[in-house]
PDB file of C-alpha atoms in Angstrom:
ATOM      1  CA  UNK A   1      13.665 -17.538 -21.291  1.00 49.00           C
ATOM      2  CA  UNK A   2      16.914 -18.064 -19.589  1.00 55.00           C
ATOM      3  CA  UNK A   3      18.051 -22.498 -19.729  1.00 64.00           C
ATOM      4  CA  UNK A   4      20.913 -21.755 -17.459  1.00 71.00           C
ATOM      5  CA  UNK A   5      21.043 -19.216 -13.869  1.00 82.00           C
ATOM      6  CA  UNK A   6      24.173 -18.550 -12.505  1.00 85.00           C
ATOM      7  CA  UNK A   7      24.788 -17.747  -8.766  1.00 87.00           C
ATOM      8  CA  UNK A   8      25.556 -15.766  -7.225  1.00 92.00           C
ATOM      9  CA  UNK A   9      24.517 -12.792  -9.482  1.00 92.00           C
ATOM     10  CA  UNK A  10      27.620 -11.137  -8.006  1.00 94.00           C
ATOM     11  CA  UNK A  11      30.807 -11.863  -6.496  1.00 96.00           C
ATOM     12  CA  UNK A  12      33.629  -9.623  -4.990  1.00 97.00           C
ATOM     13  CA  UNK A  13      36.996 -11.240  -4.307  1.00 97.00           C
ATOM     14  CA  UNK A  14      40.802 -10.418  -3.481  1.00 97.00           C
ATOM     15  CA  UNK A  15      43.369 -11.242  -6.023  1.00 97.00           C
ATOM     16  CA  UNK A  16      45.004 -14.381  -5.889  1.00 97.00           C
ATOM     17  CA  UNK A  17      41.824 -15.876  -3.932  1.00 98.00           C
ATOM     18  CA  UNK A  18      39.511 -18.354  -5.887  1.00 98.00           C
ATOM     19  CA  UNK A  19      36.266 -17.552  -7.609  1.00 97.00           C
ATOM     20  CA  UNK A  20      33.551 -20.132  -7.841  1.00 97.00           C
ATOM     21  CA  UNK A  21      30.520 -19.413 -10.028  1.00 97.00           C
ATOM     22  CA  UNK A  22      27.908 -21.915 -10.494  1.00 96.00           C
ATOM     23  CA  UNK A  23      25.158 -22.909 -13.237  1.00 95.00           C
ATOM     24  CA  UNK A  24      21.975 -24.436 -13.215  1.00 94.00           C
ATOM     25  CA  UNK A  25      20.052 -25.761 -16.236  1.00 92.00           C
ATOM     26  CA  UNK A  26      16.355 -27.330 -16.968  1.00 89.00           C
ATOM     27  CA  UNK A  27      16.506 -29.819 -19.433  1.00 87.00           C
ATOM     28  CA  UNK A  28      18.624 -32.007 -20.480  1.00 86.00           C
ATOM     29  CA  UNK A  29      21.966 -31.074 -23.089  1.00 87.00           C
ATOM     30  CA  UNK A  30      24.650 -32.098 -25.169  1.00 88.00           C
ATOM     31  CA  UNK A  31      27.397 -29.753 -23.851  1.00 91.00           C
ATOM     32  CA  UNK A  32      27.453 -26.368 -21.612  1.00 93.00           C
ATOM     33  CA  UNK A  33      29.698 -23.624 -22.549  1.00 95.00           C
ATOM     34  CA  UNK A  34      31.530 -20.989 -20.516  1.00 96.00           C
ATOM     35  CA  UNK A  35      31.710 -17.269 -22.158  1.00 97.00           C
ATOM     36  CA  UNK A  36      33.596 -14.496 -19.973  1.00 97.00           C
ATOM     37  CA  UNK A  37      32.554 -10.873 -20.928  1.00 97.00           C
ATOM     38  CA  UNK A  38      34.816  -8.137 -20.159  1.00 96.00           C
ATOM     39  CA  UNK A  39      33.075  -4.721 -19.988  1.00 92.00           C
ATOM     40  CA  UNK A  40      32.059  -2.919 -23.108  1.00 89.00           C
ATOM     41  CA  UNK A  41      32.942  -5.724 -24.759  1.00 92.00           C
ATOM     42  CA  UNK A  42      31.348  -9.520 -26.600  1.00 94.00           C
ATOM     43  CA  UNK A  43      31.471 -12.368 -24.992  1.00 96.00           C
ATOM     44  CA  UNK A  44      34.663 -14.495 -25.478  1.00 96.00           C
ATOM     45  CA  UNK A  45      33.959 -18.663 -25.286  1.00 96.00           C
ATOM     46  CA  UNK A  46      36.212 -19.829 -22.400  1.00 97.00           C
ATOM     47  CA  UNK A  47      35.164 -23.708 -22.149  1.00 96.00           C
ATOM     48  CA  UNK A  48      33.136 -26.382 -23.799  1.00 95.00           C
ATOM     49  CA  UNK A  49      32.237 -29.600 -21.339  1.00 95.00           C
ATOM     50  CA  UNK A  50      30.049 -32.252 -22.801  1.00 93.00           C
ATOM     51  CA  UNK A  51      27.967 -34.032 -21.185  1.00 92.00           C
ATOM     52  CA  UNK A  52      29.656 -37.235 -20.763  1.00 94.00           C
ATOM     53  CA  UNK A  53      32.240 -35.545 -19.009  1.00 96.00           C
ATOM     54  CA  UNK A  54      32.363 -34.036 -15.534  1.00 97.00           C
ATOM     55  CA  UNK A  55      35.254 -32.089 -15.109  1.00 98.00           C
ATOM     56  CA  UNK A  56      37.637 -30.226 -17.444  1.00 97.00           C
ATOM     57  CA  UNK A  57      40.552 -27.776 -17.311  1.00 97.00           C
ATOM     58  CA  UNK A  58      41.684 -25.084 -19.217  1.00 96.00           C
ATOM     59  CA  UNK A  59      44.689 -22.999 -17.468  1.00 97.00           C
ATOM     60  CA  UNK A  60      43.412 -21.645 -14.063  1.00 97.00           C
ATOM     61  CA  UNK A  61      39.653 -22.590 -15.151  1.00 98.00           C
ATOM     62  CA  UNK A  62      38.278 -25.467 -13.687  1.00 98.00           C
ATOM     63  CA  UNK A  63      34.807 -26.627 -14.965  1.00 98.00           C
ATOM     64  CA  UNK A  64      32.542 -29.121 -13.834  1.00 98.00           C
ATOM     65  CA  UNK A  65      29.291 -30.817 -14.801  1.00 97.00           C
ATOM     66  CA  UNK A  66      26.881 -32.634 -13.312  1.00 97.00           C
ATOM     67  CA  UNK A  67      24.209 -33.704 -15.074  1.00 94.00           C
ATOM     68  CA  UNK A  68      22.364 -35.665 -12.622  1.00 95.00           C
ATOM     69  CA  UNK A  69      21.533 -32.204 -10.470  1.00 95.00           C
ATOM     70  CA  UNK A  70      21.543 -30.044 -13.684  1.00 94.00           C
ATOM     71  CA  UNK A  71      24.355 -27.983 -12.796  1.00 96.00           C
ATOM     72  CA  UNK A  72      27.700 -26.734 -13.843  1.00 97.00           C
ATOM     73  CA  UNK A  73      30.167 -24.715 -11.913  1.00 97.00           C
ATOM     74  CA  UNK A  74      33.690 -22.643 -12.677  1.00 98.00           C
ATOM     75  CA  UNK A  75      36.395 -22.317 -10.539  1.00 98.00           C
ATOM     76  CA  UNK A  76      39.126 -19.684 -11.240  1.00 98.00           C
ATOM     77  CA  UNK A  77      42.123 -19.979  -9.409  1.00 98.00           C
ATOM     78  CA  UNK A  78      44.267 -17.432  -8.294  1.00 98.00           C
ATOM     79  CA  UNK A  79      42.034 -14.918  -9.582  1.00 98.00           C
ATOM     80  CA  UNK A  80      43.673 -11.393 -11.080  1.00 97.00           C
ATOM     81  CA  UNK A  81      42.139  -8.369 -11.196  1.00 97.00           C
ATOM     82  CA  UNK A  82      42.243  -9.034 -14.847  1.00 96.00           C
ATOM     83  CA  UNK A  83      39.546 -11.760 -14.357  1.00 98.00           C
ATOM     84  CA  UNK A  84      36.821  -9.251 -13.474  1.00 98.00           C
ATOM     85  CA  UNK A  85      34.198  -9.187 -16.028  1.00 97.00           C
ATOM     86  CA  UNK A  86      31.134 -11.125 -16.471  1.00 96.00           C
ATOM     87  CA  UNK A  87      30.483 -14.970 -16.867  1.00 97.00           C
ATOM     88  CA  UNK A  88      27.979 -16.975 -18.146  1.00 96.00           C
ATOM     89  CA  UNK A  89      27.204 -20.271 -19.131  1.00 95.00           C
ATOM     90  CA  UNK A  90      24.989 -21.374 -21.725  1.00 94.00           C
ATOM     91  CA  UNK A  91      23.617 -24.950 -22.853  1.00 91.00           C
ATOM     92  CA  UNK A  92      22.195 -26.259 -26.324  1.00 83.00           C
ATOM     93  CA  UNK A  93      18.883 -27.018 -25.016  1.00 70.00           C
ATOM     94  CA  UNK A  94      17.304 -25.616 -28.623  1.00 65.00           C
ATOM     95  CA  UNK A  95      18.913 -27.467 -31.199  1.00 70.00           C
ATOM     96  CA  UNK A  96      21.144 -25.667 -33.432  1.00 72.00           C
ATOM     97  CA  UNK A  97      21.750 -22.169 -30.628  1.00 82.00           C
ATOM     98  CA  UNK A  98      22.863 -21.568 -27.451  1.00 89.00           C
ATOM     99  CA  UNK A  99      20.924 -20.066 -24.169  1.00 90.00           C
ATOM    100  CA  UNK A 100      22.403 -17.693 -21.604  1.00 92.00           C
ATOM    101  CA  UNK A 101      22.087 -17.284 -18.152  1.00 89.00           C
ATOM    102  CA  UNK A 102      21.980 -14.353 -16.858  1.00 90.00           C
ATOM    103  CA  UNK A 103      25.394 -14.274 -15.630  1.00 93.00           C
ATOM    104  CA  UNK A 104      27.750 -14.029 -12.671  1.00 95.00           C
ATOM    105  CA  UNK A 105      29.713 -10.193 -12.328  1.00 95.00           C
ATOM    106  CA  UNK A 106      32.913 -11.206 -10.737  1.00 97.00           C
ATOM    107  CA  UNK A 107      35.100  -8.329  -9.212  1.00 97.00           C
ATOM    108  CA  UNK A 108      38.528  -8.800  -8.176  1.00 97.00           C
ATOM    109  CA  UNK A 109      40.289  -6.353  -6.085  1.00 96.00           C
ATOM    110  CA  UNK A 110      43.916  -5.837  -6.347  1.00 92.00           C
TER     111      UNK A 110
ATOM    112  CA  UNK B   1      37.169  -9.525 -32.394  1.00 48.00           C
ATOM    113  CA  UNK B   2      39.417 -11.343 -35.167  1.00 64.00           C
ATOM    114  CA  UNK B   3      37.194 -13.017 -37.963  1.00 94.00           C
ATOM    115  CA  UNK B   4      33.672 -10.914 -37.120  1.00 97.00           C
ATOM    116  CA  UNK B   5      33.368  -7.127 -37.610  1.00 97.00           C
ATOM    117  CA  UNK B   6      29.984  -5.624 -36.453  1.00 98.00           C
ATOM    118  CA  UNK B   7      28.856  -1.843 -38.082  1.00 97.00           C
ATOM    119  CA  UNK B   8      27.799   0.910 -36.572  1.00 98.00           C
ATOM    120  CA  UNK B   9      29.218   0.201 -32.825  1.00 97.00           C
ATOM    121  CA  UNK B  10      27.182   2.774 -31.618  1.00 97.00           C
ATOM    122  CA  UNK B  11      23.839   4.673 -33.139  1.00 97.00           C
ATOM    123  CA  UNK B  12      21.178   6.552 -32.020  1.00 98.00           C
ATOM    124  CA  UNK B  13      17.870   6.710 -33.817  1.00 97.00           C
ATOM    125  CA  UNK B  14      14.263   7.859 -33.499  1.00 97.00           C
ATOM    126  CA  UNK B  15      11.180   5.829 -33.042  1.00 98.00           C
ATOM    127  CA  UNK B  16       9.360   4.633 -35.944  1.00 97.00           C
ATOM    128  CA  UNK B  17      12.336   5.079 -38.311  1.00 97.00           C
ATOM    129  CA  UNK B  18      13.999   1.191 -39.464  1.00 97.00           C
ATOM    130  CA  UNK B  19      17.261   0.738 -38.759  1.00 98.00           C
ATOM    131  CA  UNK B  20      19.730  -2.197 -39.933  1.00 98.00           C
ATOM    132  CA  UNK B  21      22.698  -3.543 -38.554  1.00 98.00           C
ATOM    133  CA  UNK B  22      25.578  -5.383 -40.254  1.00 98.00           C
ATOM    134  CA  UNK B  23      27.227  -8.697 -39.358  1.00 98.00           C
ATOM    135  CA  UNK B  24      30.134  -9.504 -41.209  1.00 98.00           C
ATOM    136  CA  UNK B  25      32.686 -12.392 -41.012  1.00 98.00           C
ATOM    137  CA  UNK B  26      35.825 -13.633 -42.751  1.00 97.00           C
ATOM    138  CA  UNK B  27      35.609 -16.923 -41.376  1.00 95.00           C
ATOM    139  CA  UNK B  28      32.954 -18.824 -43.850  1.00 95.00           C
ATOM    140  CA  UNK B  29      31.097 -19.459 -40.762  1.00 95.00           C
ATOM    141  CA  UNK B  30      27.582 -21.284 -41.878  1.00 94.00           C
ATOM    142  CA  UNK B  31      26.069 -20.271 -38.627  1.00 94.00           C
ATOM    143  CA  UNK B  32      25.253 -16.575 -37.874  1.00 96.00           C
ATOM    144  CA  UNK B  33      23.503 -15.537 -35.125  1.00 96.00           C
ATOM    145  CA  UNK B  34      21.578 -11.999 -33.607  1.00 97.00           C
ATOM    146  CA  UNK B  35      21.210 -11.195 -29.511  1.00 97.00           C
ATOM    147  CA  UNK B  36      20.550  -8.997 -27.989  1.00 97.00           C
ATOM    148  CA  UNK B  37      21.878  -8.175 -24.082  1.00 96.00           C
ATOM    149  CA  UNK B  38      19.427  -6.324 -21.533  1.00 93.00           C
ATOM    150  CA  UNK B  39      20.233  -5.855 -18.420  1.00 86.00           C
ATOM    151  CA  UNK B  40      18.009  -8.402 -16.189  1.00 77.00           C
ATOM    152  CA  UNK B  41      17.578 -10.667 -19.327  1.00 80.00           C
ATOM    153  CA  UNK B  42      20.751 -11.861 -20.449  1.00 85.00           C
ATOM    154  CA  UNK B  43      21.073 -12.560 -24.078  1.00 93.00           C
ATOM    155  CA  UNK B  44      18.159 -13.407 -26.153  1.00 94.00           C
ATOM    156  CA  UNK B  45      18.179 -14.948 -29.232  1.00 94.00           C
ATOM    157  CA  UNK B  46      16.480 -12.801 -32.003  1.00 96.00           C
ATOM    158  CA  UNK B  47      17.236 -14.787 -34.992  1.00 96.00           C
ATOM    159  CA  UNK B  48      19.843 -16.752 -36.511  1.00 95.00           C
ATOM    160  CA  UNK B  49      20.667 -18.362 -39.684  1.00 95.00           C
ATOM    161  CA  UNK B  50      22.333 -21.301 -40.569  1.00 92.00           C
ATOM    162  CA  UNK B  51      23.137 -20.777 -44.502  1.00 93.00           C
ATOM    163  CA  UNK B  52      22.669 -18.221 -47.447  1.00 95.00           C
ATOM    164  CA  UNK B  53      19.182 -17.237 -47.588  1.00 93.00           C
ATOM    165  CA  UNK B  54      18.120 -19.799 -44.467  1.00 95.00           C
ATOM    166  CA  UNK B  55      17.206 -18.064 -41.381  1.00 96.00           C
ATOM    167  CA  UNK B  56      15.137 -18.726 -38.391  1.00 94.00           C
ATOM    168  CA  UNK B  57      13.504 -16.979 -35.489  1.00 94.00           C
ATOM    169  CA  UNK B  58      14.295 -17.114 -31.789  1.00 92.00           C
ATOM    170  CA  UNK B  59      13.304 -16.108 -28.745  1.00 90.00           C
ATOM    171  CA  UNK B  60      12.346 -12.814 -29.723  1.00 95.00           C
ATOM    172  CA  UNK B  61      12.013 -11.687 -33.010  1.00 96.00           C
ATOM    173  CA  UNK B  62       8.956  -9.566 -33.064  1.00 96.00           C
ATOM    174  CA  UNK B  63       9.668  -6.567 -34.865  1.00 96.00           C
ATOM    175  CA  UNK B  64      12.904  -7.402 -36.461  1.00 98.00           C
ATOM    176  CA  UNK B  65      13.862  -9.009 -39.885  1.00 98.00           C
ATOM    177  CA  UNK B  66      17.356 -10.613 -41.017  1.00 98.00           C
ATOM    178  CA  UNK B  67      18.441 -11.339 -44.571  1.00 98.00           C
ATOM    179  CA  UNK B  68      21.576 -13.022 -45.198  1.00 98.00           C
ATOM    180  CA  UNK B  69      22.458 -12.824 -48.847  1.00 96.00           C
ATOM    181  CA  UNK B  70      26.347 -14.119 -48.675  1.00 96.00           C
ATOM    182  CA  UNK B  71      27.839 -16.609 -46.404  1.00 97.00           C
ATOM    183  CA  UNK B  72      29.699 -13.594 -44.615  1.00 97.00           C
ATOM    184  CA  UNK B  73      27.091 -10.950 -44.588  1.00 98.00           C
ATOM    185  CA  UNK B  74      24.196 -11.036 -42.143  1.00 98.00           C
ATOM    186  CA  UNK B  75      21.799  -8.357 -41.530  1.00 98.00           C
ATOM    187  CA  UNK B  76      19.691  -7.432 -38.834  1.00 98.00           C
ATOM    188  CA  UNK B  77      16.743  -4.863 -39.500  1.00 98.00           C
ATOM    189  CA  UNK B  78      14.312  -2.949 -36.840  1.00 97.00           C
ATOM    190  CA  UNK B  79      11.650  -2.160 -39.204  1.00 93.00           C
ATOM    191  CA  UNK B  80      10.435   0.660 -36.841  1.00 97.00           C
ATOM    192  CA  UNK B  81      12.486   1.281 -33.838  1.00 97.00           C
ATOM    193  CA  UNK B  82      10.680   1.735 -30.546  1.00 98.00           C
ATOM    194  CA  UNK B  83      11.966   2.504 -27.377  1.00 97.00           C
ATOM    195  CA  UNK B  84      11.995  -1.222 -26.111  1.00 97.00           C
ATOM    196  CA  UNK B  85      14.419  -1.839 -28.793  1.00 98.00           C
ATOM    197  CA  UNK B  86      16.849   0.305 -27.112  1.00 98.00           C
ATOM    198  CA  UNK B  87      19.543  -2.378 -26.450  1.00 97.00           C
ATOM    199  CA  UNK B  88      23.426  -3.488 -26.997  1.00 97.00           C
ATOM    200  CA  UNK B  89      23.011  -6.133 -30.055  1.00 98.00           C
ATOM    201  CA  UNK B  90      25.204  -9.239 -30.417  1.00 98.00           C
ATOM    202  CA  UNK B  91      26.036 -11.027 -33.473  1.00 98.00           C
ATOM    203  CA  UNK B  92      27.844 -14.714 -32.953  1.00 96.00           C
ATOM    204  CA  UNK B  93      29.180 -17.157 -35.323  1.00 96.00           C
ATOM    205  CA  UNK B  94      29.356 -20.626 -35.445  1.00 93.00           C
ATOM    206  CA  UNK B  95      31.734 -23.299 -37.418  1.00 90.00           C
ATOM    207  CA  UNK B  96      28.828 -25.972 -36.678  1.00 86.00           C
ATOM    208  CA  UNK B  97      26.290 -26.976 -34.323  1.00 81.00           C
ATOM    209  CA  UNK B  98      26.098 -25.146 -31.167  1.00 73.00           C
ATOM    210  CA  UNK B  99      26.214 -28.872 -29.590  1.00 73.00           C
ATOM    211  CA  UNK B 100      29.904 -29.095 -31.215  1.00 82.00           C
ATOM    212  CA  UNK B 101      31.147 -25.611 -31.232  1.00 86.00           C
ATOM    213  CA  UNK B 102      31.032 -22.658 -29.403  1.00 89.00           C
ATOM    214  CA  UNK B 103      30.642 -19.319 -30.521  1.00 93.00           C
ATOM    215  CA  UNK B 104      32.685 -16.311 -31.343  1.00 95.00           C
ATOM    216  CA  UNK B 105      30.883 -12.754 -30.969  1.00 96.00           C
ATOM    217  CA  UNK B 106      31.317  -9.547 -32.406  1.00 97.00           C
ATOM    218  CA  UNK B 107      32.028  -6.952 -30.155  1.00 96.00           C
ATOM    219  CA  UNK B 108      28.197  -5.434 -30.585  1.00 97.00           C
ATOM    220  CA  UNK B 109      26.309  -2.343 -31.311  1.00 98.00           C
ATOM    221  CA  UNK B 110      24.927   0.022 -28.582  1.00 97.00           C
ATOM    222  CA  UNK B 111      21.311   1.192 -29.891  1.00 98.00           C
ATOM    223  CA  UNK B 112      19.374   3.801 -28.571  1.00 98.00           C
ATOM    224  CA  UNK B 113      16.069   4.335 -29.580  1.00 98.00           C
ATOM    225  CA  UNK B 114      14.631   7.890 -28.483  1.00 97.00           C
TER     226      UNK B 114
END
């Protein structure tokens, strides 16, 4: 079973525009994480945001969480074709493991 | 990826034969953890272990085993491949809790079960 969805499933931007991706969750957590997953590739942890907090940075990430609607979103500013690759988030509903979404494929065109 | 080597990165195998796949680490991790990625399903947890000879199951483990025998070894067997095992598998380790830390993957192994 998946703890967090992301939306959209798919996204397909110009470089140097911003990419928002967005997380929902069912129960309640401690933190939610951000992985990025390149092609071919693992998943590489971008961002950890507890749950006492509702926004962090990190660069040209922006996360934010709010718990009260169970939801999470990134924003990537001036996005690079470099960003394309897959996102996901993923919460600590279980105790001592994380659960993935499903992720959001972000594309972004030169 | 630095710190967590995963072996073979690619096999193919035939059903009803086992299979095993290594997880190994340099960074006296305690937490060690098998997923595998489908497409339409995400990662699932399979199992994951959180010391020498202390593991656990997750999400779905039917039809897989794991020993971990040294903090920086942990293995993941099929104990007879079938087709709907046919996946790229993940292994992930920890520092601490996932509530603290977050997780640094291996850079998986493409199965293929015909």
């Amino acid at each position: 079973s998946q703890q967090g969805e992301e939306d959209p499933q798919a996204l397909s931007i110009q470089e140097g525009e911003n990419a928002t991706m967005n997380c929902s969750y069912k129960t309640s957590i401690n933190n939610l994480q951000w992985y990025r997953q390149n092609s071919g590739r693992g998943l590489v942890h971008l961002i950890l945001i507890r749950s006492n907090e509702r926004e962090k940075h990190s660069g040209r990430l922006r996360v934010t969480l709010d718990t009260s609607k169970k939801s999470s979103s990134l924003l990537i500013t001036a996005s690079r074709a470099a960003d394309t690759a897959s996102y996901f988030c993923a919460t600590d509903d279980a105790g001592n493991m994380l659960t993935f979404g499903g992720g959001t494929r972000l594309m972004v065109k030169p | 990826d630095a710190g967590i080597t995963q072996s073979p990165r690619h096999k193919v195998t035939e059903t009803g034969t086992p299979v095993t796949l290594r997880c190994h680490q340099t960074e006296n991790h305690r937490y060690m953890y098998w997923y595998r990625q489908d497409p339409g399903h995400g990662l699932r947890l399979i199992h994951y272990s959180y010391g020498v000879k202390d593991t656990d199951k997750g999400e779905v483990s039917d039809g897989y085993s794991v020993s971990r025998s040294k903090t920086e070894d942990f293995l993941l067997t099929l104990e007879s491949a079938t087709s709907s095992q046919t996946s790229v598998y993940f292994c992930a380790i920890s520092e601490g809790t996932a509530w603290d830390y977050g997780y640094t993957f291996g850079s998986g192994t493409r199965l293929t079960v015909v």
